[in-house]
XYZ file of C-alpha atoms in Angstrom:
613
model
C 125.391 105.293 111.441
C 121.984 106.469 110.179
C 120.031 109.305 111.695
C 116.857 108.518 113.694
C 114.619 110.394 111.237
C 116.000 108.271 108.391
C 115.176 105.085 110.302
C 111.685 106.427 110.934
C 111.168 107.305 107.272
C 112.300 103.845 106.226
C 109.957 102.281 108.756
C 107.156 104.511 107.495
C 107.873 103.491 103.898
C 107.804 99.820 104.878
C 104.428 100.201 106.595
C 102.890 102.360 103.909
C 104.196 100.738 100.737
C 106.360 97.620 101.134
C 104.248 95.512 103.508
C 101.005 96.143 101.566
C 102.897 95.187 98.381
C 103.456 91.706 99.829
C 99.685 91.149 99.699
C 100.216 90.204 96.053
C 101.454 86.831 97.345
C 98.425 86.218 99.593
C 95.959 84.676 97.121
C 98.521 82.547 95.218
C 100.065 81.307 98.484
C 96.685 80.323 99.891
C 95.794 78.711 96.579
C 99.084 76.804 96.394
C 98.737 75.411 99.922
C 95.050 74.599 99.535
C 95.231 72.901 96.147
C 98.321 70.892 97.085
C 96.409 69.756 100.166
C 93.239 68.905 98.225
C 95.231 67.156 95.489
C 97.036 65.174 98.182
C 93.710 64.135 99.703
C 92.495 63.018 96.283
C 95.791 61.144 95.771
C 95.399 59.285 99.067
C 91.799 58.424 98.286
C 92.739 57.192 94.808
C 95.730 55.260 96.158
C 93.659 53.539 98.845
C 90.973 52.579 96.356
C 93.569 51.243 93.902
C 95.399 49.233 96.567
C 92.147 47.801 97.787
C 91.275 46.761 94.245
C 94.750 45.246 93.673
C 94.567 43.212 96.843
C 91.120 41.936 95.929
C 92.155 40.980 92.385
C 92.794 37.231 92.545
C 94.002 37.108 88.939
C 97.283 38.815 89.833
C 100.410 36.873 90.702
C 102.240 37.698 93.896
C 104.926 39.510 91.909
C 102.379 41.518 89.892
C 100.525 42.421 93.069
C 103.741 43.520 94.775
C 104.803 45.618 91.770
C 101.369 47.215 91.511
C 101.265 47.996 95.230
C 104.753 49.526 95.055
C 103.768 51.678 92.062
C 100.587 53.067 93.621
C 102.255 53.523 97.030
C 105.227 55.518 95.709
C 103.821 57.455 92.734
C 101.047 59.987 93.456
C 97.792 59.263 91.709
C 97.836 62.743 90.169
C 101.071 61.865 88.342
C 99.984 58.367 87.269
C 96.962 59.641 85.354
C 99.140 61.988 83.287
C 101.066 59.050 81.807
C 99.729 58.221 78.317
C 97.455 55.233 78.471
C 96.356 55.820 82.068
C 93.551 58.276 81.227
C 90.875 55.672 81.983
C 92.089 55.159 85.539
C 89.715 57.897 86.746
C 86.277 59.147 85.811
C 85.883 62.186 83.532
C 84.840 64.288 86.554
C 87.868 63.201 88.577
C 90.110 63.879 85.573
C 88.653 67.399 85.337
C 89.204 67.930 89.086
C 92.826 66.833 88.805
C 93.325 69.175 85.843
C 91.907 72.014 87.958
C 94.320 71.228 90.810
C 97.267 70.949 88.431
C 96.635 74.313 86.737
C 95.780 76.072 90.003
C 99.125 74.938 91.438
C 100.924 76.033 88.257
C 99.218 79.431 88.276
C 100.025 79.891 91.973
C 103.691 79.035 91.460
C 103.906 81.301 88.403
C 102.341 84.138 90.384
C 104.694 83.719 93.346
C 107.887 83.151 91.349
C 106.949 85.892 88.881
C 106.372 88.302 91.759
C 109.811 87.570 93.204
C 111.495 87.987 89.805
C 109.692 91.263 89.113
C 110.599 92.571 92.585
C 114.281 91.887 91.920
C 114.172 93.346 88.397
C 112.274 96.478 89.458
C 114.503 96.996 92.480
C 117.553 96.821 90.208
C 115.983 99.343 87.828
C 115.149 101.717 90.693
C 118.710 101.590 92.023
C 120.138 102.054 88.521
C 117.822 105.029 87.896
C 119.714 107.056 90.500
C 122.822 107.230 88.327
C 121.686 109.600 85.569
C 118.654 111.041 83.807
C 119.190 108.790 80.769
C 119.386 105.640 82.908
C 116.384 106.852 84.886
C 114.329 107.164 81.703
C 115.450 103.776 80.315
C 114.916 101.955 83.624
C 111.514 103.534 84.153
C 110.487 102.649 80.607
C 111.597 99.022 81.037
C 109.963 98.757 84.444
C 106.720 100.254 83.192
C 106.375 97.752 80.358
C 107.309 94.812 82.578
C 105.109 95.902 85.471
C 101.990 96.608 83.420
C 102.176 93.216 81.661
C 102.944 91.489 84.958
C 100.138 93.395 86.708
C 97.584 92.443 84.055
C 98.701 88.802 84.199
C 98.445 88.832 87.988
C 94.923 90.260 87.934
C 93.855 87.570 85.462
C 95.581 84.719 87.330
C 94.427 85.814 90.773
C 90.889 86.290 89.460
C 90.910 82.698 88.184
C 92.375 81.447 91.470
C 89.745 83.313 93.486
C 86.991 81.791 91.371
C 88.464 78.308 91.871
C 88.753 78.918 95.612
C 85.126 80.068 95.814
C 84.108 76.583 94.649
C 86.660 74.280 96.244
C 86.771 75.726 99.763
C 83.102 74.919 100.312
C 83.018 71.844 98.064
C 85.955 70.125 99.763
C 85.548 71.144 103.389
C 81.751 71.448 103.575
C 80.912 68.968 100.810
C 78.675 71.523 99.157
C 79.140 74.448 96.821
C 77.504 77.872 96.865
C 76.566 79.047 93.346
C 75.786 82.569 94.579
C 79.302 82.907 96.043
C 80.840 81.707 92.788
C 78.777 84.171 90.759
C 79.744 87.089 93.032
C 83.456 86.207 92.944
C 83.297 85.668 89.184
C 81.705 89.072 88.630
C 84.259 90.757 90.897
C 87.105 89.110 88.981
C 85.643 90.194 85.626
C 85.194 93.753 86.904
C 88.852 93.864 87.975
C 90.034 92.484 84.630
C 87.859 94.971 82.727
C 89.156 97.894 84.824
C 92.774 96.930 84.128
C 92.213 96.464 80.400
C 90.450 99.819 80.220
C 93.292 101.594 82.022
C 95.889 99.985 79.734
C 94.299 101.116 76.497
C 92.531 104.319 77.543
C 93.535 107.329 75.487
C 94.864 109.933 77.876
C 94.624 113.677 77.560
C 98.187 114.999 77.918
C 97.255 118.563 77.079
C 98.849 121.145 79.347
C 97.039 124.477 79.384
C 99.045 127.557 80.356
C 97.445 130.900 81.102
C 99.457 133.663 79.495
C 100.480 135.394 76.288
C 103.171 134.275 73.855
C 105.746 137.042 73.358
C 106.773 137.073 69.711
C 110.363 137.864 68.773
C 109.510 140.892 66.673
C 107.094 142.211 69.301
C 109.694 142.503 72.089
C 113.163 142.488 70.497
C 114.833 143.809 73.680
C 113.548 140.813 75.654
C 114.778 138.291 73.100
C 118.134 140.046 72.742
C 118.817 139.912 76.480
C 117.545 136.328 76.652
C 119.931 135.347 73.841
C 122.796 136.828 75.830
C 121.811 134.753 78.883
C 121.579 131.603 76.728
C 125.046 132.242 75.311
C 126.493 132.387 78.829
C 124.719 129.153 79.780
C 125.737 127.513 76.471
C 122.272 126.652 75.188
C 119.909 127.692 72.406
C 117.173 130.246 72.998
C 113.708 128.826 73.705
C 111.242 128.418 70.864
C 108.690 130.574 72.640
C 108.360 132.760 75.704
C 105.038 132.863 77.535
C 104.302 135.759 79.872
C 101.675 135.264 82.574
C 100.799 136.197 86.142
C 101.434 132.865 87.906
C 103.885 133.116 90.785
C 106.693 131.089 89.190
C 109.119 130.698 86.306
C 109.530 127.419 84.472
C 110.774 125.774 81.288
C 109.442 122.694 79.537
C 109.584 120.779 76.276
C 106.077 119.397 76.659
C 103.418 120.571 74.240
C 101.481 123.504 75.652
C 98.133 125.072 74.868
C 98.109 128.856 75.203
C 94.792 130.415 74.298
C 93.510 128.364 71.386
C 96.906 127.503 69.909
C 99.264 124.600 70.587
C 103.001 125.185 70.981
C 105.781 122.636 70.745
C 109.485 122.595 71.463
C 111.255 124.481 74.243
C 109.060 126.922 76.157
C 109.943 129.467 78.819
C 107.261 130.847 81.134
C 107.981 134.149 82.857
C 105.881 135.776 85.550
C 105.100 139.385 84.781
C 104.184 140.015 88.399
C 107.458 138.588 89.688
C 109.576 140.394 87.096
C 108.288 143.666 88.564
C 109.565 142.622 92.015
C 113.087 141.674 90.839
C 115.993 143.889 89.904
C 117.873 143.249 86.682
C 120.596 141.014 88.125
C 118.099 138.940 90.130
C 116.027 138.388 86.993
C 119.251 137.455 85.160
C 119.892 134.801 87.803
C 116.370 133.369 87.541
C 116.459 133.175 83.754
C 119.979 131.715 83.775
C 118.668 129.063 86.168
C 115.832 128.227 83.780
C 118.109 128.145 80.706
C 120.466 125.826 82.605
C 117.651 123.251 82.618
C 117.783 123.340 78.818
C 121.561 122.969 78.728
C 121.379 119.964 81.045
C 118.650 118.274 78.955
C 116.468 118.296 82.073
C 113.370 119.298 80.123
C 114.080 116.698 77.437
C 114.023 113.833 79.922
C 111.055 115.319 81.771
C 109.184 115.302 78.465
C 110.065 111.623 77.926
C 109.328 110.512 81.481
C 106.105 112.470 82.040
C 103.885 110.351 79.707
C 105.183 107.173 81.370
C 104.248 108.500 84.799
C 100.804 109.585 83.587
C 100.147 106.099 82.177
C 101.525 104.465 85.311
C 99.254 106.554 87.546
C 96.251 105.870 85.335
C 97.056 102.146 85.494
C 97.241 102.372 89.289
C 93.818 104.012 89.318
C 92.400 101.122 87.279
C 93.900 98.578 89.677
C 92.534 100.485 92.678
C 89.049 100.666 91.220
C 89.145 96.980 90.265
C 88.392 95.868 93.823
C 89.895 92.375 93.958
C 92.915 93.769 92.101
C 93.913 95.779 95.199
C 96.836 93.431 96.088
C 98.271 94.087 92.612
C 97.650 97.824 93.133
C 99.678 97.836 96.358
C 102.480 95.936 94.612
C 102.594 98.400 91.703
C 102.183 101.384 94.023
C 105.269 100.357 95.992
C 107.467 100.674 92.924
C 105.782 103.916 91.912
C 106.731 105.284 95.330
C 110.319 104.056 94.934
C 110.564 105.779 91.557
C 109.222 108.930 93.124
C 112.210 108.854 95.489
C 114.508 108.496 92.470
C 112.729 111.252 90.561
C 112.920 113.663 93.487
C 116.578 112.926 94.097
C 117.592 113.649 90.515
C 115.222 116.613 90.397
C 116.954 117.987 93.483
C 120.335 117.500 91.794
C 119.085 119.286 88.660
C 117.928 122.276 90.691
C 121.249 122.585 92.510
C 123.099 122.387 89.187
C 120.887 125.118 87.686
C 121.373 127.287 90.794
C 125.132 126.825 90.568
C 125.202 127.886 86.911
C 122.993 130.890 87.701
C 125.384 132.043 90.437
C 128.302 131.711 87.986
C 126.483 133.857 85.426
C 125.490 136.480 88.033
C 126.453 136.152 91.708
C 125.417 134.194 94.820
C 123.752 137.316 96.204
C 121.672 137.830 93.062
C 120.460 134.222 93.084
C 119.714 134.290 96.810
C 117.850 137.603 96.527
C 115.734 136.232 93.677
C 114.870 133.101 95.670
C 113.831 135.120 98.715
C 111.640 137.521 96.739
C 109.952 134.808 94.667
C 109.085 132.670 97.686
C 108.002 135.667 99.754
C 105.803 136.936 96.925
C 104.272 133.492 96.407
C 103.557 133.136 100.135
C 101.966 136.559 100.326
C 99.831 135.946 97.246
C 98.487 132.752 98.827
C 97.693 134.660 102.027
C 95.916 137.456 100.144
C 93.835 135.030 98.104
C 92.892 133.036 101.211
C 91.865 136.187 103.077
C 89.698 137.349 100.181
C 88.195 133.926 99.557
C 87.211 133.506 103.209
C 85.038 136.631 103.127
C 81.423 135.607 103.639
C 79.898 138.203 101.369
C 79.398 138.659 97.653
C 82.462 140.344 96.175
C 82.041 143.209 93.769
C 85.702 142.809 92.800
C 88.349 140.342 93.937
C 91.185 142.936 93.803
C 93.891 140.314 94.370
C 96.583 142.221 92.454
C 95.771 145.490 94.202
C 95.944 143.874 97.659
C 99.317 142.310 96.798
C 100.741 145.565 95.429
C 99.649 147.547 98.488
C 100.789 145.093 101.138
C 103.775 143.162 99.813
C 106.449 145.597 101.030
C 105.184 145.390 104.624
C 104.879 141.610 104.351
C 108.440 141.335 103.012
C 109.666 143.279 106.044
C 108.474 140.532 108.378
C 108.827 137.520 106.081
C 112.105 136.342 107.603
C 110.295 135.635 110.889
C 107.762 133.364 109.168
C 107.512 129.986 110.958
C 109.112 127.132 108.975
C 110.486 129.590 106.411
C 113.426 127.255 105.822
C 111.088 124.553 104.459
C 109.312 126.766 101.919
C 109.751 125.944 98.223
C 109.171 127.684 94.927
C 106.079 126.451 93.089
C 106.426 124.618 89.783
C 103.890 122.873 87.518
C 106.199 119.981 86.537
C 109.013 119.484 89.058
C 109.725 119.639 92.775
C 112.346 121.935 94.282
C 114.651 121.717 97.307
C 113.763 123.817 100.337
C 114.678 127.483 100.533
C 117.257 126.787 103.250
C 119.015 124.091 101.187
C 119.102 126.248 98.070
C 120.427 129.262 99.978
C 123.214 127.163 101.477
C 124.029 125.686 98.057
C 124.607 129.153 96.577
C 126.748 130.193 99.540
C 124.251 132.293 101.521
C 122.455 131.798 104.811
C 118.879 132.443 105.829
C 120.087 133.476 109.285
C 122.326 136.193 107.868
C 121.108 139.795 108.372
C 121.873 140.305 104.684
C 118.914 138.065 103.806
C 116.468 140.643 105.087
C 118.388 143.375 103.275
C 118.172 141.479 99.977
C 114.470 140.854 100.489
C 113.736 144.499 101.305
C 115.568 145.927 98.291
C 112.919 147.185 95.852
C 112.914 145.642 92.394
C 113.566 147.860 89.392
C 111.618 145.668 86.965
C 114.257 145.886 84.227
C 113.125 142.671 82.535
C 109.471 143.651 82.925
C 110.237 146.810 80.954
C 111.840 144.793 78.157
C 108.439 143.308 77.317
C 106.506 145.714 75.119
C 103.051 146.410 76.518
C 103.812 144.489 79.712
C 101.602 146.695 81.893
C 98.586 146.158 79.642
C 99.246 142.401 79.376
C 99.468 142.059 83.142
C 96.364 144.173 83.782
C 94.305 142.166 81.291
C 95.391 138.840 82.745
C 94.739 139.938 86.314
C 91.301 141.181 85.293
C 90.386 137.808 83.780
C 91.838 135.916 86.745
C 90.081 138.057 89.348
C 86.750 137.677 87.558
C 87.110 133.867 87.636
C 88.163 134.106 91.278
C 85.142 136.255 92.136
C 82.730 133.949 90.269
C 84.078 130.843 91.996
C 83.911 132.576 95.387
C 80.259 133.408 94.724
C 79.537 129.791 93.737
C 80.923 128.532 97.052
C 79.065 130.971 99.318
C 75.789 129.005 99.454
C 77.751 125.973 100.660
C 78.978 127.877 103.739
C 75.736 128.984 105.350
C 73.131 127.437 107.573
C 71.279 130.739 107.157
C 70.899 132.827 110.285
C 70.353 136.237 108.679
C 68.299 137.544 105.779
C 71.536 138.260 103.898
C 72.741 134.657 104.230
C 69.283 133.325 103.350
C 69.176 135.411 100.179
C 72.548 134.024 99.069
C 71.407 130.433 99.638
C 68.000 130.898 97.981
C 69.552 132.478 94.912
C 71.486 129.265 94.199
C 69.013 126.842 95.799
C 65.450 128.008 95.192
C 62.547 125.828 96.200
C 61.946 122.848 93.889
C 58.440 121.435 93.431
C 57.489 118.239 91.582
C 54.069 116.625 91.438
C 53.509 112.867 91.354
C 50.596 110.486 91.822
C 50.889 110.818 95.606
C 50.829 114.596 95.549
C 53.295 117.482 95.771
C 56.989 117.019 96.614
C 58.837 120.148 97.794
C 62.594 120.370 98.316
C 64.302 123.458 99.719
C 67.525 124.275 101.577
C 66.095 123.046 104.910
C 64.618 119.713 103.926
C 61.892 117.789 102.080
C 58.111 117.983 102.254
C 55.978 115.257 100.710
C 52.183 115.080 100.662
C 51.884 111.520 102.129
C 54.129 112.396 105.082
C 52.757 113.651 108.369
C 55.605 116.144 108.744
C 58.569 117.384 106.687
C 61.964 115.661 106.864
C 64.637 118.157 107.858
C 68.119 117.635 106.436
C 69.491 118.158 109.943
C 67.550 115.093 111.144
C 68.458 112.676 108.340
C 70.664 109.800 109.457
C 70.682 107.851 106.189
C 69.235 107.942 102.682
C 69.187 104.818 100.513
C 67.561 103.614 97.310
C 65.934 100.187 97.553
C 65.344 97.668 94.755
C 61.738 98.870 94.375
C 62.751 102.338 93.256
C 62.087 104.086 96.567
C 64.223 106.649 98.362
C 64.221 105.694 102.052
C 65.063 108.293 104.687
C 65.835 107.436 108.297
C 65.482 110.444 110.571
C 66.415 111.099 114.169
C 63.469 110.254 116.393
C 61.073 109.785 113.476
C 59.564 106.991 111.449
C 61.198 106.069 108.139
C 59.993 108.204 105.215
C 59.867 107.080 101.596
C 59.647 108.699 98.188
C 58.309 106.241 95.627
C 59.959 107.374 92.395
C 57.626 105.190 90.316
C 54.789 107.518 91.297
C 56.440 110.297 89.270
C 56.714 110.716 85.530
C 59.735 109.068 83.948
C 61.107 112.504 83.078
C 60.763 113.657 86.710
C 62.291 110.649 88.477
C 65.860 111.684 87.778
C 64.993 115.287 88.708
C 63.879 114.070 92.139
C 67.095 112.144 92.696
C 69.302 115.024 91.519
C 67.436 117.605 93.612
C 67.604 115.521 96.791
C 71.292 114.821 96.246
C 72.185 118.426 95.406
C 70.252 120.072 98.233
C 71.266 117.527 100.867
C 74.913 117.769 99.766
C 74.716 121.552 100.158
C 73.434 121.123 103.699
C 76.212 118.666 104.605
C 78.889 120.962 103.132
C 77.542 123.946 105.076
C 77.357 121.891 108.266
C 80.949 120.772 107.793
C 82.061 124.350 107.133
C 80.287 125.729 110.199
C 81.636 123.016 112.497
C 85.262 123.024 111.370
C 85.940 126.435 109.815
C 83.659 128.672 111.828
C 83.733 126.806 115.118
C 84.345 128.905 118.252
C 88.021 129.674 118.660
C 88.903 129.035 115.034
C 90.853 131.516 112.972
C 90.830 132.434 109.324
C 94.179 130.737 108.887
C 92.884 127.308 109.840
């Protein structure tokens, strides 16, 4: 018997992914029914005309007349004209119409039957992918190639069917056709086809940039010696390179990485300098054994193979989504992408439990559990510190993220076990997902509810592995300095988008980034500032707070509709060619700033809100 939450999740999946996927059958089903109906009407009309002619033909004998009547009564007209020698039975226009019906029916049937076949094949591949990483890679590769070809064919076929429908629905039922409708549908179909073709052949940027420093073997021999010992216990080769950074995670990968200005290939290990300081030697052993276990299980090898397929799949989905009339095909493809995500997460979960198990065998359950608690607690506290600093509504002289973490982490760790939803927290990772903290603790034989969890979390780290990296303190300080400067600069860039200035301080921040813009055209001076727009022909300025809509018409005029005021226009043709785009960009940039600030004030700074919202 299934659990209620499982039934709900299945129902949610059906509503979100499966039912929309069935829309792929909508256009071909409508086309099949409609063109069979229209062809049948043409058949009846042709049959009646032929029978009338046979009965009026006095040159026929009774037997010939009877045979002819039987033939035209029992064999559809659309089939008779396909028999060699019967081409002259209908006019060239009627022959063309019948050819249209015949191919529309064929395309519709191909689309429907093909969709059913691809559903069965893809479903089989998804189920098979749950068995192992190798089968997952092979099944995903097969499915990707089948689905992208099928998706492209469906977009082409359904575009043709839509174009045919745009003519025949009005021509048959209303006895008239609408050229404008046909042109619009034709353009939409071409746009969808072009978007799909572009997404299929677009060259993708698979570069992965990692912030950090590569630790050479001869630069930190103690690190590499200890790492070799861990690898020997896990039964795997040492990584090709170790990258030390300040991100709040550890990870391994076989994808190509860009560190600084140099590309690195092969097996890479990323270690967090900041986290190594928080861990004791055995906890760090457990973490690194966990990461090396991913190498021994070929987890990174299959991730490297699968990742490009997923990137191409997602890019293809984006093309289908942007294609407009290709949306039914998008929903169909998206359903199988979601199913594969379930498969990927399930095997990823199994990989993590395997790596945790190996790590506990190399060290101990307590060491692995203590490492998990400290890493997740540190990551949670770092997020909190960065949010608190970022929410400050003043220009920062220094971000001081690392200093805030160092000064407050011990106190935070003392209360971390009472954090709401702590059991659902996960370690961060740039490539894979991880099981929840509660599940991983149980898997290594420990419990979050145990008093020992708080003891493990409160034990200070000795930073043994941090000390094995020569010059670690300097490396960490330099990286934090660069990171905090980027953090401070980005914080300063966002400040003007938070204020509807009420003080001189806030006004100065806004004006620094959004000074008054003045452009002169044939109709006089145009002034744009943080409050609104002034234009010489207007009786009064248009305040951003009063604008209800802003649209460009086909005469090159920006039309503003304001609350309680007459429409106001800016005729771009009255400005120099070089200034027209400046007007558009200034209006868009300054009005967007106002809308962002309004949104911030209403939802972030509304009465009763807190900084944690």
